[in-house]
Amino acid sequence: MKIQSMTDHTGAEVLGVDLARPVAPEVREALNRAFVKHSVLVIRDQALKPAEVLAGVELFGSVFLQHNTRFALPECPQIQYLSNQDKFPDGRPYIPGEGWHTDHSNDTRPPKATVLYAVTLPDRGGDTQYANMAAAYEALPAATQQRIANLMAIHVYQSSHSTRKLMALAEDARERVPNAVLHPVVRTHPERDRKSIYINPIRIEGIVGMDHKEALPLLDELLVHSTNERFQYRHKWRPGDLVLWDNRCLLHKANGDYDMDQMRYLYRVMLQGDVPRH
Ligand SMILES: [Fe+2]
């Protein structure tokens, strides 16, 4: 197995591993260490059936069940699919994941990681972008670090400030999904003791004890700062890529910049995480 960095802050490529076969304990440990160190792992050249994707993902933790059940694979419901062929009820295409976000932050224990496995890709475009929120935190002026140190944000399923509309929850999910949860705006990574900015434009409704007039510009300022190109890794998908990323210290976004007549279809699995802590 070979693991090589893709930028100086985020992303590593993993070669020489076949997740369809049993993985030795020392390889599993090395993969987990690399995941925590690089935040995005790109495991190349996989040819996996749904059950093999699941077994590969479980090397890194236990599966977190997605809130919206409408995208589950019938033959393997722990896996959801992402497809550009899905439409809103009014017929517009639904491009999941457009706009910077971190997955399911409206959960009390948001998923620590999300995994995508490329099944069918368009000829070009459809990259996934990542912003390293730990590097972004470290580059903040000390005064801003102090200003946000103890803030708590209110996360909901769909922020009323978000311009990106999500697909409505399936009926059975509405009761399971909390109305609102509080998470720190600065969280410490539980496995490496490093602080990150933890914001989510599609889910944050406000900041506790702060007027919207102050909170919304502050959140915007943090987002513009964090998503600067110098904190980014941009993943260009290749067939057979299995990509695992750390939601505790990254934002990510999809791009709907490709030919929509071409199919783009990926499997998605998330892994259980902890309660975010200051
Ligand atoms: Fe996402």
Short mmCIF file of C-alpha atoms and ligand atoms in Angstrom, two decimals:
data_model
loop_
_atom_site.label_atom_id
_atom_site.label_comp_id
_atom_site.label_asym_id
_atom_site.label_seq_id
_atom_site.Cartn_x
_atom_site.Cartn_y
_atom_site.Cartn_z
CA MET A 1 0.00 0.00 0.00
CA LYS A 2 1.20 3.51 -0.86
CA ILE A 3 -0.21 6.70 0.70
CA GLN A 4 0.79 10.03 -0.82
CA SER A 5 -0.31 13.58 0.07
CA MET A 6 -2.26 15.52 -2.53
CA THR A 7 -1.76 19.03 -1.09
CA ASP A 8 0.29 20.25 1.88
CA HIS A 9 -2.83 20.44 4.09
CA THR A 10 -5.61 18.13 2.80
CA GLY A 11 -6.00 14.88 0.93
CA ALA A 12 -3.98 11.72 0.37
CA GLU A 13 -4.14 9.14 -2.38
CA VAL A 14 -4.12 5.47 -1.40
CA LEU A 15 -2.82 2.97 -3.94
CA GLY A 16 -2.40 -0.78 -3.75
CA VAL A 17 -5.39 -1.65 -1.57
CA ASP A 18 -8.36 -3.80 -2.64
CA LEU A 19 -11.34 -3.28 -0.33
CA ALA A 20 -13.09 -6.30 -1.86
CA ARG A 21 -10.58 -8.53 -0.03
CA PRO A 22 -9.94 -8.90 3.70
CA VAL A 23 -7.71 -6.09 4.99
CA ALA A 24 -4.94 -6.92 7.52
CA PRO A 25 -5.18 -5.21 10.95
CA GLU A 26 -1.96 -3.21 10.39
CA VAL A 27 -3.28 -1.93 7.05
CA ARG A 28 -6.54 -0.97 8.72
CA GLU A 29 -4.62 0.98 11.38
CA ALA A 30 -2.48 2.73 8.78
CA LEU A 31 -5.60 3.72 6.84
CA ASN A 32 -7.25 5.12 9.97
CA ARG A 33 -4.11 7.10 10.89
CA ALA A 34 -3.90 8.47 7.35
CA PHE A 35 -7.58 9.44 7.45
CA VAL A 36 -7.10 11.50 10.63
CA LYS A 37 -3.87 13.05 9.34
CA HIS A 38 -4.98 13.97 5.80
CA SER A 39 -8.77 14.50 6.34
CA VAL A 40 -9.57 13.19 2.82
CA LEU A 41 -8.52 9.72 1.64
CA VAL A 42 -8.83 8.86 -2.03
CA ILE A 43 -8.69 5.08 -2.33
CA ARG A 44 -8.09 4.43 -6.03
CA ASP A 45 -9.02 1.64 -8.43
CA GLN A 46 -11.78 -0.11 -6.49
CA ALA A 47 -14.36 -2.42 -8.14
CA LEU A 48 -16.93 -2.96 -5.40
CA LYS A 49 -20.43 -4.29 -4.98
CA PRO A 50 -22.62 -2.50 -2.38
CA ALA A 51 -21.83 -5.05 0.39
CA GLU A 52 -18.09 -4.65 -0.32
CA VAL A 53 -18.36 -0.86 -0.14
CA LEU A 54 -20.00 -1.30 3.24
CA ALA A 55 -17.32 -3.68 4.50
CA GLY A 56 -14.58 -1.29 3.31
CA VAL A 57 -16.21 1.68 4.99
CA GLU A 58 -16.63 -0.23 8.25
CA LEU A 59 -12.82 -0.38 8.53
CA PHE A 60 -13.17 3.24 9.68
CA GLY A 61 -16.20 3.10 12.00
CA SER A 62 -19.88 2.23 12.28
CA VAL A 63 -22.50 3.29 9.79
CA PHE A 64 -24.63 6.37 10.54
CA LEU A 65 -28.11 6.11 9.07
CA GLN A 66 -28.96 9.06 6.88
CA HIS A 67 -31.96 11.17 7.92
CA ASN A 68 -33.67 11.07 4.57
CA THR A 69 -34.49 7.46 3.68
CA ARG A 70 -35.73 8.18 0.17
CA PHE A 71 -32.30 7.60 -1.39
CA ALA A 72 -31.49 4.24 0.25
CA LEU A 73 -30.45 1.34 -2.03
CA PRO A 74 -33.22 -1.27 -1.80
CA GLU A 75 -30.69 -4.15 -1.70
CA CYS A 76 -28.45 -2.48 0.91
CA PRO A 77 -30.30 0.28 2.82
CA GLN A 78 -27.23 1.42 4.79
CA ILE A 79 -26.01 2.84 1.47
CA GLN A 80 -27.67 5.77 -0.22
CA TYR A 81 -27.15 6.81 -3.80
CA LEU A 82 -26.46 10.24 -5.22
CA SER A 83 -27.79 10.71 -8.72
CA ASN A 84 -28.15 13.66 -11.06
CA GLN A 85 -31.26 11.96 -12.53
CA ASP A 86 -33.34 12.85 -9.46
CA LYS A 87 -35.72 15.76 -9.84
CA PHE A 88 -37.62 18.08 -7.51
CA PRO A 89 -41.41 17.51 -7.63
CA ASP A 90 -41.64 20.43 -10.11
CA GLY A 91 -39.23 18.70 -12.52
CA ARG A 92 -36.07 20.78 -11.91
CA PRO A 93 -32.92 18.67 -11.52
CA TYR A 94 -31.81 18.13 -7.93
CA ILE A 95 -28.04 18.42 -7.55
CA PRO A 96 -27.32 17.09 -4.07
CA GLY A 97 -24.56 18.82 -2.16
CA GLU A 98 -24.27 22.08 -4.10
CA GLY A 99 -23.05 24.88 -1.86
CA TRP A 100 -20.53 24.57 0.99
CA HIS A 101 -21.71 22.43 3.90
CA THR A 102 -20.84 19.69 6.36
CA ASP A 103 -23.11 16.65 6.46
CA HIS A 104 -26.01 16.31 8.91
CA SER A 105 -24.78 18.90 11.41
CA ASN A 106 -28.40 19.13 12.61
CA ASP A 107 -27.83 15.82 14.41
CA THR A 108 -26.69 15.80 18.06
CA ARG A 109 -23.84 13.50 16.97
CA PRO A 110 -23.10 14.44 13.37
CA PRO A 111 -21.36 11.80 11.22
CA LYS A 112 -17.58 11.91 11.59
CA ALA A 113 -17.03 10.91 8.00
CA THR A 114 -18.79 10.60 4.68
CA VAL A 115 -17.78 8.18 1.96
CA LEU A 116 -18.58 8.40 -1.74
CA TYR A 117 -17.88 5.63 -4.21
CA ALA A 118 -18.01 6.51 -7.89
CA VAL A 119 -20.22 4.09 -9.85
CA THR A 120 -20.91 6.17 -12.99
CA LEU A 121 -19.25 9.51 -13.79
CA PRO A 122 -19.74 12.15 -16.49
CA ASP A 123 -16.86 12.62 -18.96
CA ARG A 124 -15.79 15.81 -17.22
CA GLY A 125 -16.80 18.08 -14.32
CA GLY A 126 -18.67 17.18 -11.15
CA ASP A 127 -15.61 17.70 -8.93
CA THR A 128 -16.03 17.67 -5.14
CA GLN A 129 -14.32 20.56 -3.34
CA TYR A 130 -13.09 20.44 0.26
CA ALA A 131 -12.12 23.32 2.55
CA ASN A 132 -9.85 22.58 5.50
CA MET A 133 -11.50 24.30 8.46
CA ALA A 134 -8.59 23.59 10.82
CA ALA A 135 -6.11 25.34 8.53
CA ALA A 136 -8.67 28.12 8.11
CA TYR A 137 -9.07 28.45 11.90
CA GLU A 138 -5.30 28.66 12.41
CA ALA A 139 -5.06 31.44 9.80
CA LEU A 140 -7.71 33.62 11.53
CA PRO A 141 -6.58 36.77 13.29
CA ALA A 142 -6.25 36.17 17.07
CA ALA A 143 -9.06 38.68 17.71
CA THR A 144 -11.48 36.65 15.55
CA GLN A 145 -10.40 33.40 17.20
CA GLN A 146 -11.25 34.98 20.55
CA ARG A 147 -14.53 36.43 19.30
CA ILE A 148 -15.81 33.02 18.15
CA ALA A 149 -14.18 30.90 20.88
CA ASN A 150 -17.31 30.27 22.95
CA LEU A 151 -20.11 30.79 20.45
CA MET A 152 -22.81 28.17 19.98
CA ALA A 153 -24.69 27.89 16.68
CA ILE A 154 -28.25 26.64 16.20
CA HIS A 155 -28.40 23.93 13.50
CA VAL A 156 -31.70 22.89 11.86
CA TYR A 157 -32.61 20.62 8.94
CA GLN A 158 -33.05 23.53 6.56
CA SER A 159 -31.84 27.02 7.46
CA SER A 160 -34.27 29.79 6.54
CA HIS A 161 -31.20 31.82 5.45
CA SER A 162 -30.03 29.17 2.97
CA THR A 163 -30.54 29.78 -0.73
CA ARG A 164 -30.04 26.09 -1.44
CA LYS A 165 -33.24 24.11 -0.93
CA LEU A 166 -33.00 20.51 0.23
CA MET A 167 -35.27 17.70 -0.80
CA ALA A 168 -38.07 17.45 1.82
CA LEU A 169 -37.63 14.70 4.40
CA ALA A 170 -39.51 11.47 3.82
CA GLU A 171 -42.53 11.11 6.11
CA ASP A 172 -40.96 8.51 8.41
CA ALA A 173 -37.85 10.63 9.00
CA ARG A 174 -39.63 13.72 10.34
CA GLU A 175 -40.12 12.30 13.81
CA ARG A 176 -36.54 11.01 14.13
CA VAL A 177 -34.79 14.24 13.14
CA PRO A 178 -34.31 16.83 15.90
CA ASN A 179 -35.85 20.26 15.35
CA ALA A 180 -32.71 22.12 16.38
CA VAL A 181 -29.37 21.32 18.00
CA LEU A 182 -26.59 23.52 19.37
CA HIS A 183 -22.96 23.03 18.36
CA PRO A 184 -19.86 25.11 19.06
CA VAL A 185 -18.67 27.39 16.24
CA VAL A 186 -15.14 26.23 17.07
CA ARG A 187 -14.76 22.50 17.66
CA THR A 188 -11.77 20.44 18.71
CA HIS A 189 -11.02 17.30 16.71
CA PRO A 190 -11.43 14.36 19.13
CA GLU A 191 -8.63 12.33 17.55
CA ARG A 192 -5.97 14.99 17.06
CA ASP A 193 -6.68 17.86 19.47
CA ARG A 194 -6.83 20.47 16.69
CA LYS A 195 -9.44 23.23 16.49
CA SER A 196 -11.64 23.88 13.44
CA ILE A 197 -14.28 26.36 12.46
CA TYR A 198 -17.57 24.43 12.48
CA ILE A 199 -20.15 26.26 10.38
CA ASN A 200 -22.74 25.14 7.87
CA PRO A 201 -24.57 27.70 5.70
CA ILE A 202 -27.44 25.37 4.76
CA ARG A 203 -28.20 24.37 8.37
CA ILE A 204 -27.26 27.21 10.75
CA GLU A 205 -30.28 29.25 11.78
CA GLY A 206 -28.45 31.60 14.13
CA ILE A 207 -25.96 32.03 16.96
CA VAL A 208 -27.12 31.81 20.57
CA GLY A 209 -27.34 35.25 22.21
CA MET A 210 -26.42 37.12 19.03
CA ASP A 211 -28.68 39.24 16.86
CA HIS A 212 -29.09 38.04 13.23
CA LYS A 213 -27.74 41.45 12.15
CA GLU A 214 -24.45 40.52 13.77
CA ALA A 215 -24.52 36.73 13.38
CA LEU A 216 -25.20 36.48 9.64
CA PRO A 217 -22.34 38.79 8.56
CA LEU A 218 -20.00 36.99 10.98
CA LEU A 219 -20.95 33.58 9.51
CA ASP A 220 -20.49 34.96 6.00
CA GLU A 221 -17.09 36.37 6.88
CA LEU A 222 -16.00 33.00 8.33
CA LEU A 223 -17.26 31.18 5.23
CA VAL A 224 -15.51 33.51 2.77
CA HIS A 225 -12.28 33.21 4.76
CA SER A 226 -12.45 29.40 5.09
CA THR A 227 -13.32 28.60 1.51
CA ASN A 228 -10.39 30.56 0.09
CA GLU A 229 -8.56 28.46 -2.47
CA ARG A 230 -5.47 28.16 -0.27
CA PHE A 231 -7.43 25.94 2.16
CA GLN A 232 -8.97 23.77 -0.56
CA TYR A 233 -8.46 20.37 -2.06
CA ARG A 234 -10.49 19.84 -5.23
CA HIS A 235 -11.17 16.23 -6.08
CA LYS A 236 -11.42 15.28 -9.74
CA TRP A 237 -13.21 11.94 -9.82
CA ARG A 238 -11.82 8.88 -11.57
CA PRO A 239 -13.79 5.66 -12.07
CA GLY A 240 -13.15 3.35 -9.11
CA ASP A 241 -12.46 6.15 -6.60
CA LEU A 242 -13.68 5.61 -3.05
CA VAL A 243 -13.32 8.90 -1.20
CA LEU A 244 -13.64 9.20 2.57
CA TRP A 245 -13.58 12.60 4.27
CA ASP A 246 -13.62 14.00 7.79
CA ASN A 247 -16.74 16.11 8.44
CA ARG A 248 -15.30 17.31 11.77
CA CYS A 249 -12.75 19.57 10.12
CA LEU A 250 -13.90 20.08 6.51
CA LEU A 251 -16.60 21.75 4.51
CA HIS A 252 -17.38 20.27 1.11
CA LYS A 253 -19.42 21.07 -1.97
CA ALA A 254 -20.53 19.36 -5.16
CA ASN A 255 -20.43 20.99 -8.59
CA GLY A 256 -23.29 20.71 -11.07
CA ASP A 257 -21.06 21.98 -13.89
CA TYR A 258 -21.24 18.94 -16.20
CA ASP A 259 -23.48 17.69 -19.00
CA MET A 260 -26.72 16.72 -17.23
CA ASP A 261 -27.59 14.31 -20.04
CA GLN A 262 -24.73 12.18 -18.74
CA MET A 263 -25.33 10.01 -15.73
CA ARG A 264 -23.51 10.76 -12.48
CA TYR A 265 -24.19 8.11 -9.86
CA LEU A 266 -22.33 7.45 -6.61
CA TYR A 267 -22.89 5.46 -3.45
CA ARG A 268 -22.80 7.32 -0.16
CA VAL A 269 -22.25 6.03 3.38
CA MET A 270 -21.67 8.04 6.56
CA LEU A 271 -19.93 7.00 9.77
CA GLN A 272 -21.05 7.75 13.30
CA GLY A 273 -19.40 10.65 15.08
CA ASP A 274 -19.19 12.28 18.51
CA VAL A 275 -20.92 15.24 20.08
CA PRO A 276 -18.88 18.26 18.87
CA ARG A 277 -16.87 19.85 21.76
CA HIS A 278 -15.13 23.20 22.15
FE FE B 1 -22.62 16.58 1.59
#
